[in-house]
mmCIF file of C-alpha atoms in Angstrom:
data_model
loop_
_atom_site.group_PDB
_atom_site.id
_atom_site.type_symbol
_atom_site.label_atom_id
_atom_site.label_comp_id
_atom_site.label_asym_id
_atom_site.label_seq_id
_atom_site.Cartn_x
_atom_site.Cartn_y
_atom_site.Cartn_z
ATOM 1 C CA PHE A 1302 -111.220 -7.955 202.163
ATOM 2 C CA ALA A 1303 -110.889 -11.239 204.068
ATOM 3 C CA ALA A 1304 -112.805 -11.079 207.332
ATOM 4 C CA VAL A 1305 -110.612 -13.159 209.623
ATOM 5 C CA ALA A 1306 -109.769 -13.536 213.307
ATOM 6 C CA ASP A 1307 -106.912 -11.669 214.914
ATOM 7 C CA TYR A 1308 -103.993 -14.154 214.743
ATOM 8 C CA GLN A 1309 -102.512 -13.278 218.166
ATOM 9 C CA TRP A 1310 -105.868 -13.772 219.859
ATOM 10 C CA LEU A 1311 -106.605 -16.932 217.891
ATOM 11 C CA ASN A 1312 -103.210 -18.352 218.892
ATOM 12 C CA HIS A 1313 -103.960 -17.495 222.524
ATOM 13 C CA VAL A 1314 -107.348 -19.219 222.350
ATOM 14 C CA VAL A 1315 -105.666 -22.305 220.861
ATOM 15 C CA GLU A 1316 -103.241 -22.324 223.824
ATOM 16 C CA CYS A 1317 -106.130 -22.043 226.287
ATOM 17 C CA ILE A 1318 -107.849 -24.982 224.586
ATOM 18 C CA ALA A 1319 -104.646 -27.018 224.688
ATOM 19 C CA ASN A 1320 -104.249 -26.312 228.421
ATOM 20 C CA THR A 1321 -107.641 -27.860 229.109
ATOM 21 C CA GLY A 1322 -107.180 -30.895 226.959
ATOM 22 C CA ALA A 1323 -110.447 -30.156 225.215
ATOM 23 C CA LYS A 1324 -111.099 -31.334 221.713
ATOM 24 C CA ALA A 1325 -111.343 -28.496 219.201
ATOM 25 C CA HIS A 1326 -111.247 -27.945 215.495
ATOM 26 C CA ILE A 1327 -109.423 -24.799 214.359
ATOM 27 C CA GLY A 1328 -110.140 -23.439 210.914
ATOM 28 C CA ASN A 1329 -112.352 -21.438 208.671
ATOM 29 C CA VAL A 1330 -116.078 -20.932 208.988
ATOM 30 C CA PHE A 1331 -118.502 -19.528 206.447
ATOM 31 C CA SER A 1332 -120.854 -16.742 207.432
ATOM 32 C CA SER A 1333 -124.283 -16.984 205.837
ATOM 33 C CA ASP A 1334 -127.969 -17.253 206.502
ATOM 34 C CA LEU A 1335 -127.953 -20.787 205.080
ATOM 35 C CA PHE A 1336 -129.383 -22.089 208.336
ATOM 36 C CA TYR A 1337 -132.761 -20.923 207.053
ATOM 37 C CA ALA A 1338 -132.264 -21.695 203.361
ATOM 38 C CA PRO A 1339 -130.087 -24.820 203.012
ATOM 39 C CA ASP A 1340 -128.222 -25.208 199.742
ATOM 40 C CA ASN A 1341 -126.734 -28.678 199.407
ATOM 41 C CA GLU A 1342 -124.514 -27.696 196.505
ATOM 42 C CA LEU A 1343 -122.928 -25.019 198.627
ATOM 43 C CA PHE A 1344 -122.405 -27.512 201.456
ATOM 44 C CA ASP A 1345 -120.399 -29.662 199.023
ATOM 45 C CA LEU A 1346 -118.323 -26.602 197.996
ATOM 46 C CA MET A 1347 -117.639 -25.730 201.666
ATOM 47 C CA LYS A 1348 -116.530 -29.317 202.309
ATOM 48 C CA LYS A 1349 -114.198 -29.141 199.255
ATOM 49 C CA TYR A 1350 -112.570 -26.018 200.667
ATOM 50 C CA ARG A 1351 -112.316 -27.534 204.180
ATOM 51 C CA VAL A 1352 -114.683 -25.003 205.718
ATOM 52 C CA LEU A 1353 -115.485 -26.427 209.175
ATOM 53 C CA ALA A 1354 -118.932 -24.858 209.772
ATOM 54 C CA ILE A 1355 -121.500 -22.383 208.637
ATOM 55 C CA GLU A 1356 -122.542 -19.669 211.066
ATOM 56 C CA MET A 1357 -124.256 -16.312 210.827
ATOM 57 C CA GLU A 1358 -122.255 -13.537 212.589
ATOM 58 C CA LEU A 1359 -118.463 -13.804 212.538
ATOM 59 C CA SER A 1360 -117.857 -12.162 209.199
ATOM 60 C CA ALA A 1361 -119.615 -9.025 210.405
ATOM 61 C CA ILE A 1362 -117.805 -9.107 213.742
ATOM 62 C CA TYR A 1363 -114.408 -9.483 212.045
ATOM 63 C CA THR A 1364 -115.214 -6.748 209.502
ATOM 64 C CA ASN A 1365 -116.341 -4.328 212.213
ATOM 65 C CA ALA A 1366 -113.287 -5.064 214.315
ATOM 66 C CA ALA A 1367 -110.989 -4.381 211.327
ATOM 67 C CA GLU A 1368 -112.773 -1.174 210.519
ATOM 68 C CA LEU A 1369 -112.502 0.015 214.119
ATOM 69 C CA GLY A 1370 -108.919 -1.117 214.649
ATOM 70 C CA ALA A 1371 -110.017 -3.669 217.209
ATOM 71 C CA ARG A 1372 -109.259 -7.355 217.587
ATOM 72 C CA ALA A 1373 -111.719 -10.229 217.360
ATOM 73 C CA VAL A 1374 -111.746 -13.997 217.536
ATOM 74 C CA GLY A 1375 -114.708 -16.334 217.402
ATOM 75 C CA MET A 1376 -115.366 -19.622 219.137
ATOM 76 C CA CYS A 1377 -118.286 -21.691 217.954
ATOM 77 C CA THR A 1378 -120.028 -24.802 219.146
ATOM 78 C CA VAL A 1379 -122.035 -27.021 216.822
ATOM 79 C CA SER A 1380 -125.661 -27.595 217.668
ATOM 80 C CA ASP A 1381 -127.081 -28.463 214.266
ATOM 81 C CA GLN A 1382 -125.816 -30.436 211.270
ATOM 82 C CA ILE A 1383 -127.838 -28.771 208.534
ATOM 83 C CA SER A 1384 -126.947 -31.217 205.705
ATOM 84 C CA THR A 1385 -128.062 -34.289 207.729
ATOM 85 C CA GLY A 1386 -130.836 -32.725 209.807
ATOM 86 C CA GLU A 1387 -129.143 -33.774 213.078
ATOM 87 C CA SER A 1388 -129.497 -31.406 216.015
ATOM 88 C CA LEU A 1389 -129.055 -31.250 219.754
ATOM 89 C CA SER A 1390 -132.041 -31.382 221.976
ATOM 90 C CA THR A 1391 -133.153 -28.267 223.833
ATOM 91 C CA ASN A 1392 -131.702 -29.723 227.046
ATOM 92 C CA ASP A 1393 -128.354 -30.562 225.432
ATOM 93 C CA ARG A 1394 -128.128 -27.010 224.044
ATOM 94 C CA GLN A 1395 -128.613 -25.677 227.573
ATOM 95 C CA THR A 1396 -126.157 -28.006 229.275
ATOM 96 C CA SER A 1397 -123.455 -29.246 226.927
ATOM 97 C CA PHE A 1398 -121.536 -26.076 226.051
ATOM 98 C CA ASP A 1399 -120.126 -25.409 229.493
ATOM 99 C CA GLN A 1400 -116.516 -26.412 228.633
ATOM 100 C CA MET A 1401 -116.416 -23.988 225.625
ATOM 101 C CA ILE A 1402 -117.918 -21.216 227.746
ATOM 102 C CA CYS A 1403 -115.301 -21.702 230.434
ATOM 103 C CA ILE A 1404 -112.454 -21.717 227.905
ATOM 104 C CA ALA A 1405 -113.827 -18.519 226.321
ATOM 105 C CA LEU A 1406 -114.118 -16.843 229.681
ATOM 106 C CA ASP A 1407 -110.577 -17.856 230.651
ATOM 107 C CA ALA A 1408 -109.244 -16.568 227.356
ATOM 108 C CA ALA A 1409 -111.129 -13.275 227.716
ATOM 109 C CA ILE A 1410 -109.879 -12.748 231.257
ATOM 110 C CA SER A 1411 -106.293 -13.395 230.239
ATOM 111 C CA PHE A 1412 -106.676 -10.994 227.234
ATOM 112 C CA ALA A 1413 -107.628 -8.271 229.689
ATOM 113 C CA LYS A 1414 -104.461 -8.704 231.779
#
């Protein structure tokens, strides 16, 4: 089973992003707990397969949505670059994700219509 986003909703989110002129990367992410146990060999493999990011929840969300006959799409922001050790400050984490949050809210509101 491939745990993936609902295509129609993903396409709609991409349109919402395009309407704002925001910069976004659309593609696959890898769900794992690697944030707490980095594996540099796996990072190289993810890069080889053009996986954009590693996160911890989307696979379960997509799987549950599929099982329940629901739709799901994920939007992620990047706060930490595990392989280099770079990360946003606490203040930047609190203040720099506003544009993504607004896009997500606009997309959610338009889904409900």
